[in-house]
mmCIF file of C-alpha atoms and ligand atoms in Angstrom:
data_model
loop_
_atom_site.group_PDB
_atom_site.id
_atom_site.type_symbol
_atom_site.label_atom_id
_atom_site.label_comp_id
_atom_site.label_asym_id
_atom_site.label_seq_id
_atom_site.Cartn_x
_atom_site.Cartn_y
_atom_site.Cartn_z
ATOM 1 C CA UNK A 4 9.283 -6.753 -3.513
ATOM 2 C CA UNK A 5 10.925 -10.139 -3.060
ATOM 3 C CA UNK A 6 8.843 -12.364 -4.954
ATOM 4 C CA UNK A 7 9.057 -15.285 -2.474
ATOM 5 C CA UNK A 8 6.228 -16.527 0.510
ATOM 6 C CA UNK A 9 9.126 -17.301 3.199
ATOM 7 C CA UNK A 10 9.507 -13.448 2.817
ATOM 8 C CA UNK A 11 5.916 -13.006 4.462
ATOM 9 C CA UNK A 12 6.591 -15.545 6.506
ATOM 10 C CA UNK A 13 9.320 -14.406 8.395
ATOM 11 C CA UNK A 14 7.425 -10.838 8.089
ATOM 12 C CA UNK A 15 4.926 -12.274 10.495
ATOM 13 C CA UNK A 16 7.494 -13.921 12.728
ATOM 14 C CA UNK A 17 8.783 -10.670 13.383
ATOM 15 C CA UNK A 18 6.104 -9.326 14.349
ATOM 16 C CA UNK A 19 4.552 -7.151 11.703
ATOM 17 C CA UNK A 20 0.684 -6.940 11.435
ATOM 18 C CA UNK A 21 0.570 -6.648 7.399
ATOM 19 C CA UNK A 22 2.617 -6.512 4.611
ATOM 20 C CA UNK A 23 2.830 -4.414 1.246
ATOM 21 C CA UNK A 24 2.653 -7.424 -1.560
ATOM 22 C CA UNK A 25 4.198 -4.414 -4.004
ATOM 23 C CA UNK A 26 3.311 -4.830 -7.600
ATOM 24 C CA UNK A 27 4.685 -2.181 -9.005
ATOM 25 C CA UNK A 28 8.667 -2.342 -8.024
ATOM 26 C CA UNK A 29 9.736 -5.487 -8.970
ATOM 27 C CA UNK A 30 9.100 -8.578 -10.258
ATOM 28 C CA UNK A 31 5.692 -9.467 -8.167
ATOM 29 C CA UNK A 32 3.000 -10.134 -10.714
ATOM 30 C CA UNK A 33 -0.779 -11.858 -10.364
ATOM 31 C CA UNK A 34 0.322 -15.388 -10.528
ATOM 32 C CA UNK A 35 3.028 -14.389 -7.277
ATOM 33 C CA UNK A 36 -0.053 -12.895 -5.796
ATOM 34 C CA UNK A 37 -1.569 -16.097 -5.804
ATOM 35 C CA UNK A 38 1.040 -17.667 -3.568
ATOM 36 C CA UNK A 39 2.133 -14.305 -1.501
ATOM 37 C CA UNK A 40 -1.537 -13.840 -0.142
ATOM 38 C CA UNK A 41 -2.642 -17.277 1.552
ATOM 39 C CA UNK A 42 0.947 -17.173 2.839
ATOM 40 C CA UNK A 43 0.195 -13.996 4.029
ATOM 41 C CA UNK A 44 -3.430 -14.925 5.707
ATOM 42 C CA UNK A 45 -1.789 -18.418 6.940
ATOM 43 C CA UNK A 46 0.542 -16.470 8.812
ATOM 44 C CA UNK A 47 -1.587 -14.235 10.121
ATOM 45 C CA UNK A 48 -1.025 -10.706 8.279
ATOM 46 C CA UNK A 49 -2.794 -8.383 6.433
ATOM 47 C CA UNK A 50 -1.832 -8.701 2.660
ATOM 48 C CA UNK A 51 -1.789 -5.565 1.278
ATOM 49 C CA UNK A 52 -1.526 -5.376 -2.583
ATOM 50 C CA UNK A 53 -0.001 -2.492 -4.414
ATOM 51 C CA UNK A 54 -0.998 -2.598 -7.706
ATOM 52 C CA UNK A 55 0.937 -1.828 -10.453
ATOM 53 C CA UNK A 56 -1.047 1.274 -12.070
ATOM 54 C CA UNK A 57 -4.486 2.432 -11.368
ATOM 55 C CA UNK A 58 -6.219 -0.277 -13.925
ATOM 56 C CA UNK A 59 -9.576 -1.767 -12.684
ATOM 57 C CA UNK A 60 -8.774 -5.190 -13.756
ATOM 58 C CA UNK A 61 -5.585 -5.200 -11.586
ATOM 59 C CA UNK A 62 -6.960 -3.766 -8.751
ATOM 60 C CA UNK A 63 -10.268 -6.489 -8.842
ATOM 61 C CA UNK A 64 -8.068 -9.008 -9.594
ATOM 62 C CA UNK A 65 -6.028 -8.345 -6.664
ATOM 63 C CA UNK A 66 -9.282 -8.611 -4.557
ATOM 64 C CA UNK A 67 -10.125 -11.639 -5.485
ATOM 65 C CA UNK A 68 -7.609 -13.483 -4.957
ATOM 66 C CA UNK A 69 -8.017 -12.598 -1.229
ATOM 67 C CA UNK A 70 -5.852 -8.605 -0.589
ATOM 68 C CA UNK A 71 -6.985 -7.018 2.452
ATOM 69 C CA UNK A 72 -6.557 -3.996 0.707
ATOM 70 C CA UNK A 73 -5.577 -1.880 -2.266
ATOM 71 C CA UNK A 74 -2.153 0.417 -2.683
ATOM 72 C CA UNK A 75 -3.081 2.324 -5.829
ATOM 73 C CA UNK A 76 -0.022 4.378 -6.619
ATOM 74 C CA UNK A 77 0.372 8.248 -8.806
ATOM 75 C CA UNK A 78 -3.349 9.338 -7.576
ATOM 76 C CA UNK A 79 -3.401 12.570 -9.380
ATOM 77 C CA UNK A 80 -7.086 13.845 -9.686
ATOM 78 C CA UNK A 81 -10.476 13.473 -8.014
ATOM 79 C CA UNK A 82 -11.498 11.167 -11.284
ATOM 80 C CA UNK A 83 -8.245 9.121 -10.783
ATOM 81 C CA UNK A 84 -9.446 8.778 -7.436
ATOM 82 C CA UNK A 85 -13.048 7.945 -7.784
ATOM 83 C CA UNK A 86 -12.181 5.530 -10.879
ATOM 84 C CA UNK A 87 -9.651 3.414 -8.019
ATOM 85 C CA UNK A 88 -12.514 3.421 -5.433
ATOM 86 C CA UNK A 89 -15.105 2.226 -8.313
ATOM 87 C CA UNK A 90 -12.530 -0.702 -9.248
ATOM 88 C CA UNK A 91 -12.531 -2.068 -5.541
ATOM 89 C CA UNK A 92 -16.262 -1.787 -4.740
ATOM 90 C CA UNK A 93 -19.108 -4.227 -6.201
ATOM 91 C CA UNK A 94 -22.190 -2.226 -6.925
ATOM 92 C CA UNK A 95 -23.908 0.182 -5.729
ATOM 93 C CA UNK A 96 -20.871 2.005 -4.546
ATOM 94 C CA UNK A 97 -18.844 0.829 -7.627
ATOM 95 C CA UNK A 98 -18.389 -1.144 -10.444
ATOM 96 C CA UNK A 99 -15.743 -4.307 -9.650
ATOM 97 C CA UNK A 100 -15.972 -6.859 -11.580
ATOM 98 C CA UNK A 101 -18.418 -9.633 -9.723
ATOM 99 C CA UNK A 102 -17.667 -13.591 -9.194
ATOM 100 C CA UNK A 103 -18.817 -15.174 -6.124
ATOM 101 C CA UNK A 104 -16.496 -18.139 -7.129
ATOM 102 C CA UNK A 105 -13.142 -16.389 -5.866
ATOM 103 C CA UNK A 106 -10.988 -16.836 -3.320
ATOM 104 C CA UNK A 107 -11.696 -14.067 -1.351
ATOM 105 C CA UNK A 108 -15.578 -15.714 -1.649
ATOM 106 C CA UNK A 109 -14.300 -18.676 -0.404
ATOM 107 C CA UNK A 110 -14.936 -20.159 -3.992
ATOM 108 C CA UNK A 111 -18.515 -19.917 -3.429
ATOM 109 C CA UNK A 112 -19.780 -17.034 -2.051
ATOM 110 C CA UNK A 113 -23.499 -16.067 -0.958
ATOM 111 C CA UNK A 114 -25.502 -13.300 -1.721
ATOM 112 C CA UNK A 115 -23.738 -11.346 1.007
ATOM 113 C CA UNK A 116 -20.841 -12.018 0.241
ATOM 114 C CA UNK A 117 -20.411 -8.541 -1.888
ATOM 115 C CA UNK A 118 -22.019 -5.918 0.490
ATOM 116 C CA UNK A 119 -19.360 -8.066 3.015
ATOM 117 C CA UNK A 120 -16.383 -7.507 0.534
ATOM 118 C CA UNK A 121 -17.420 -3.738 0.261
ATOM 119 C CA UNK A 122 -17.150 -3.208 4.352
ATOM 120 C CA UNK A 123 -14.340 -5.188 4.357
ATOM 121 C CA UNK A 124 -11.750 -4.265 2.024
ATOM 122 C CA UNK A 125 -9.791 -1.594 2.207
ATOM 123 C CA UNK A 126 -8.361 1.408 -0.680
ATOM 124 C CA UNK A 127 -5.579 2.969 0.121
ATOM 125 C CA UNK A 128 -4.702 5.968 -2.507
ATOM 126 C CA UNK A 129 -0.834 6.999 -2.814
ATOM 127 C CA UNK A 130 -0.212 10.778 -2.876
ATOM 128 C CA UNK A 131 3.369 11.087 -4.302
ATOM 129 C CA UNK A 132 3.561 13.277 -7.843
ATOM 130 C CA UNK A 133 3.072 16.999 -8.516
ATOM 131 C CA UNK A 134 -0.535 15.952 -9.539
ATOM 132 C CA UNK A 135 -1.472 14.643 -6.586
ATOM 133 C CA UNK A 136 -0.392 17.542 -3.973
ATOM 134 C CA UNK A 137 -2.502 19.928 -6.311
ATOM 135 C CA UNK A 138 -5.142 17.487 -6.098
ATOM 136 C CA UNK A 139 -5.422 16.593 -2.398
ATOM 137 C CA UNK A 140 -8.488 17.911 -1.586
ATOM 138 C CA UNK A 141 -10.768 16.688 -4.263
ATOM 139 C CA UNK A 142 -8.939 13.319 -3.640
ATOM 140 C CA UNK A 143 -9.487 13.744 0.432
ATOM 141 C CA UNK A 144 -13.318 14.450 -0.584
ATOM 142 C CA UNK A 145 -13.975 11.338 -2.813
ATOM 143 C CA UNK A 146 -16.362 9.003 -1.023
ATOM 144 C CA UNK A 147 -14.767 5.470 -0.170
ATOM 145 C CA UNK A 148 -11.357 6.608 0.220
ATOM 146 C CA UNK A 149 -10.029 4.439 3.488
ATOM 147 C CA UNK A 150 -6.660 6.568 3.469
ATOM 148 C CA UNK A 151 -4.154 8.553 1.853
ATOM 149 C CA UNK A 152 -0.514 6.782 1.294
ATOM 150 C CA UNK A 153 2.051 8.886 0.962
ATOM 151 C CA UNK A 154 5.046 8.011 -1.502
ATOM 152 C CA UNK A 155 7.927 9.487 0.383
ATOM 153 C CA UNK A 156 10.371 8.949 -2.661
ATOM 154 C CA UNK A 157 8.089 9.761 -5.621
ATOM 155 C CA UNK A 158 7.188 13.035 -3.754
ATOM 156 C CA UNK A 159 11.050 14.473 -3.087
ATOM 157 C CA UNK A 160 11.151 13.258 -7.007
ATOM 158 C CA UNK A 161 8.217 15.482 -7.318
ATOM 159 C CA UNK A 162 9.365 18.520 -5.184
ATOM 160 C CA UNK A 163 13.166 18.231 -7.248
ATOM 161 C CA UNK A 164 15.029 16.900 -4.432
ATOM 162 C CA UNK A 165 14.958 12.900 -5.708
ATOM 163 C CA UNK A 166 15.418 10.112 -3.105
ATOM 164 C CA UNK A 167 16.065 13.145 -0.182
ATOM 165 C CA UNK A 168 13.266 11.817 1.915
ATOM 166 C CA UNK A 169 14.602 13.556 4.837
ATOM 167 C CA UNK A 170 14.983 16.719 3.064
ATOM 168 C CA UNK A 171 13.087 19.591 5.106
ATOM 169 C CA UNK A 172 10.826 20.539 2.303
ATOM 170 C CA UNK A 173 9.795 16.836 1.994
ATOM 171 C CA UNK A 174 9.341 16.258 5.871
ATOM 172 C CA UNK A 175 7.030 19.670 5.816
ATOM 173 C CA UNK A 176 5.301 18.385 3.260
ATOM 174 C CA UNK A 177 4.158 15.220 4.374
ATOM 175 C CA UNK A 178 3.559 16.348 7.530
ATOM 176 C CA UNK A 179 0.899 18.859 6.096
ATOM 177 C CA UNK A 180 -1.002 16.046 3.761
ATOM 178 C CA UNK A 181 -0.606 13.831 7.511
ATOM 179 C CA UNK A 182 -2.548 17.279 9.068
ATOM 180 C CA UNK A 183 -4.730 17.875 6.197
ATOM 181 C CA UNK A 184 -6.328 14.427 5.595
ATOM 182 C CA UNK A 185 -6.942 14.174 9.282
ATOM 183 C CA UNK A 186 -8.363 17.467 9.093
ATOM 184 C CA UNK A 187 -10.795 16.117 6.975
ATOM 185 C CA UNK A 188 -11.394 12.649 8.871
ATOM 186 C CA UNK A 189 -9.217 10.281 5.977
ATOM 187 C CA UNK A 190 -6.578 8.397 7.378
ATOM 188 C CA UNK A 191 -2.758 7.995 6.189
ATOM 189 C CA UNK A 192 -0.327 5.679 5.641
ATOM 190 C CA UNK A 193 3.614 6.255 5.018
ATOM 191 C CA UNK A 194 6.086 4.579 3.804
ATOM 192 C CA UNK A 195 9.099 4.930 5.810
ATOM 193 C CA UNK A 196 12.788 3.405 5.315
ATOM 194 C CA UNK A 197 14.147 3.516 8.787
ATOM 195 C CA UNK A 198 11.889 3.273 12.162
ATOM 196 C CA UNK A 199 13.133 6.977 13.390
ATOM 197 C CA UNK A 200 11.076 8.232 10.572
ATOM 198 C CA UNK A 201 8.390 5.074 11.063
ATOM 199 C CA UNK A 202 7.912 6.855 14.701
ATOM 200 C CA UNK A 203 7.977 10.214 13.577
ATOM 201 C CA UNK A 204 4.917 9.650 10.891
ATOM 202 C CA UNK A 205 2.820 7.659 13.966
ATOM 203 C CA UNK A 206 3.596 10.809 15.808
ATOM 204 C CA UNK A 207 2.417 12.933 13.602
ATOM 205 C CA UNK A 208 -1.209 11.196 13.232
ATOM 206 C CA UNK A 209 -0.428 8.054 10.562
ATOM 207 C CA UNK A 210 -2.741 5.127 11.369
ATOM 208 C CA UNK A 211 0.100 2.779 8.976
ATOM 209 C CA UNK A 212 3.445 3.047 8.309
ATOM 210 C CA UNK A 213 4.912 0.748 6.301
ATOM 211 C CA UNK A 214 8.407 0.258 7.425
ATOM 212 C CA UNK A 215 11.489 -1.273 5.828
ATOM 213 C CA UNK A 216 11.870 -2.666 2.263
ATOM 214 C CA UNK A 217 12.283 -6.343 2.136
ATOM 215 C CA UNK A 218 15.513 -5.952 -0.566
ATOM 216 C CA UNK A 219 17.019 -3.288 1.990
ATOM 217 C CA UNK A 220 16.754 -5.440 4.760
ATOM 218 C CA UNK A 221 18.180 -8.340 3.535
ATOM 219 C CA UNK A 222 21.045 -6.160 2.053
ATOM 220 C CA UNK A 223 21.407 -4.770 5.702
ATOM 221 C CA UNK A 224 21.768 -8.150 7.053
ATOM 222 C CA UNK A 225 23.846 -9.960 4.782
ATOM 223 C CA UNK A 226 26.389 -6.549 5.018
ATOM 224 C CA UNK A 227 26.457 -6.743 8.774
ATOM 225 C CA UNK A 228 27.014 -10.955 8.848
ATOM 226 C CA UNK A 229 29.859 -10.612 6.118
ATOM 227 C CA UNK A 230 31.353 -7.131 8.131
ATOM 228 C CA UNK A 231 31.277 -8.995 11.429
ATOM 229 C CA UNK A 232 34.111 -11.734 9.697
ATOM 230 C CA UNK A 233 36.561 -8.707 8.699
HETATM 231 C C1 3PY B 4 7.539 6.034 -2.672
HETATM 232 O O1 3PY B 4 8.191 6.367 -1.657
HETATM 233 O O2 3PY B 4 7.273 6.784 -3.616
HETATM 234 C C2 3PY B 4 7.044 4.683 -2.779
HETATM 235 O O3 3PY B 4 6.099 4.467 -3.504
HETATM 236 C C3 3PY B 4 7.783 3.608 -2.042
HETATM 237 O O4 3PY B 4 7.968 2.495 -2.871
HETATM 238 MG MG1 MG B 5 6.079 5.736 -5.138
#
């Protein structure tokens, strides 16, 4: 959420194979985007962009300017779902908007260059609101979905236990979407604040987790620096 590339950067130098570029908490907006990725790339990490809402024009433009992959968040239907995939995918299997003059084309890309982008790119629809637990199976059946994310703090909103991520009713739950999308071959992602839950969701089947939150982190850090004085 820290709108800064020496965030990524040290990221990488930690060790982390990607990083959520998040959109939609926080001040991160295109024009960031355009200095987050290539840091992102230069260093060596996946950039993954979460965009802000599930708007075609957000999620191409994230594309083109080089993400690795798309974080749609509030997926709440099969049609929410299928309109996110269309957004990311040039034509046939959607409708993004096409120029072969991007970055992610290299500037100038060739005819390829688009069936390429479709292989390549990843969508990644969040799960997190009463809509979408009702709708996780016609979401889990819409072609082109690379993997379910699941919004640990939007769904405890959603299941009336806000910001209780470790509430029993919230680990059951995610632990049945985890079961149910590999049931039916999609992959999932997590978001997870501390790595005893980051290692509990790989347990459990999740190909990602996305651990930590940059602001969090630093907090931690500064706290323990100015603690170890008193
Ligand atoms: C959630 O837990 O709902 C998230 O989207 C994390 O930012
Ligand atoms: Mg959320």
């Amino acid at each position: 959420m820290i709108d800064s590339p020496a965030i990524v950067e040290l990221l990488a130098s930690a060790g982390f194979d990607a990083v959520v570029l998040d959109t939609e908490h926080g001040p991160i907006g295109p024009e960031t985007l355009n200095v987050l990725i290539p840091a992102a790339r230069a260093a060596g990490i996946a950039p993954l962009v979460r965009v802000r809402t599930n708007d075609p024009s957000l999620i191409g433009g994230a594309l083109d300017v080089g993400a690795a992959a798309v974080v749609v968040p509030q997926i709440d239907s099969g049609a929410a779902a299928a309109a996110a995939v269309a957004a990311a995918r040039f034509g046939p299997e959607g409708s993004r908007g096409a120029n072969p003059y991007v970055r992610a084309a290299g500037y100038h890309g060739d005819a390829g260059w688009f069936a390429r982008a479709n292989r390549e790119i990843a969508v990644l629809l969040m799960v997190e609101g009463t809509g979408g637990i009702a709708a996780l199976p016609e979401i889990l059946a819409t072609p082109g979905v690379d993997a379910i994310f699941i919004g640990p703090f939007d769904l405890s909103q959603a299941m009336g236990v806000p910001g209780q991520v470790e509430h029993p009713d919230v680990l059951a739950r995610i632990t049945a979407i985890v079961a149910e999308a590999g049931a039916r071959g999609v992959a999932t992602a997590v978001f997870a604040p501390t790595p005893a839950l980051a290692r509990r969701w790989f347990e459990l089947g999740a190909r990602l987790v996305a651990l930590g939150f940059d602001t969090a982190l630093a907090l931690d850090g500064f706290r323990a620096a100015r603690q170890g004085l008193d």
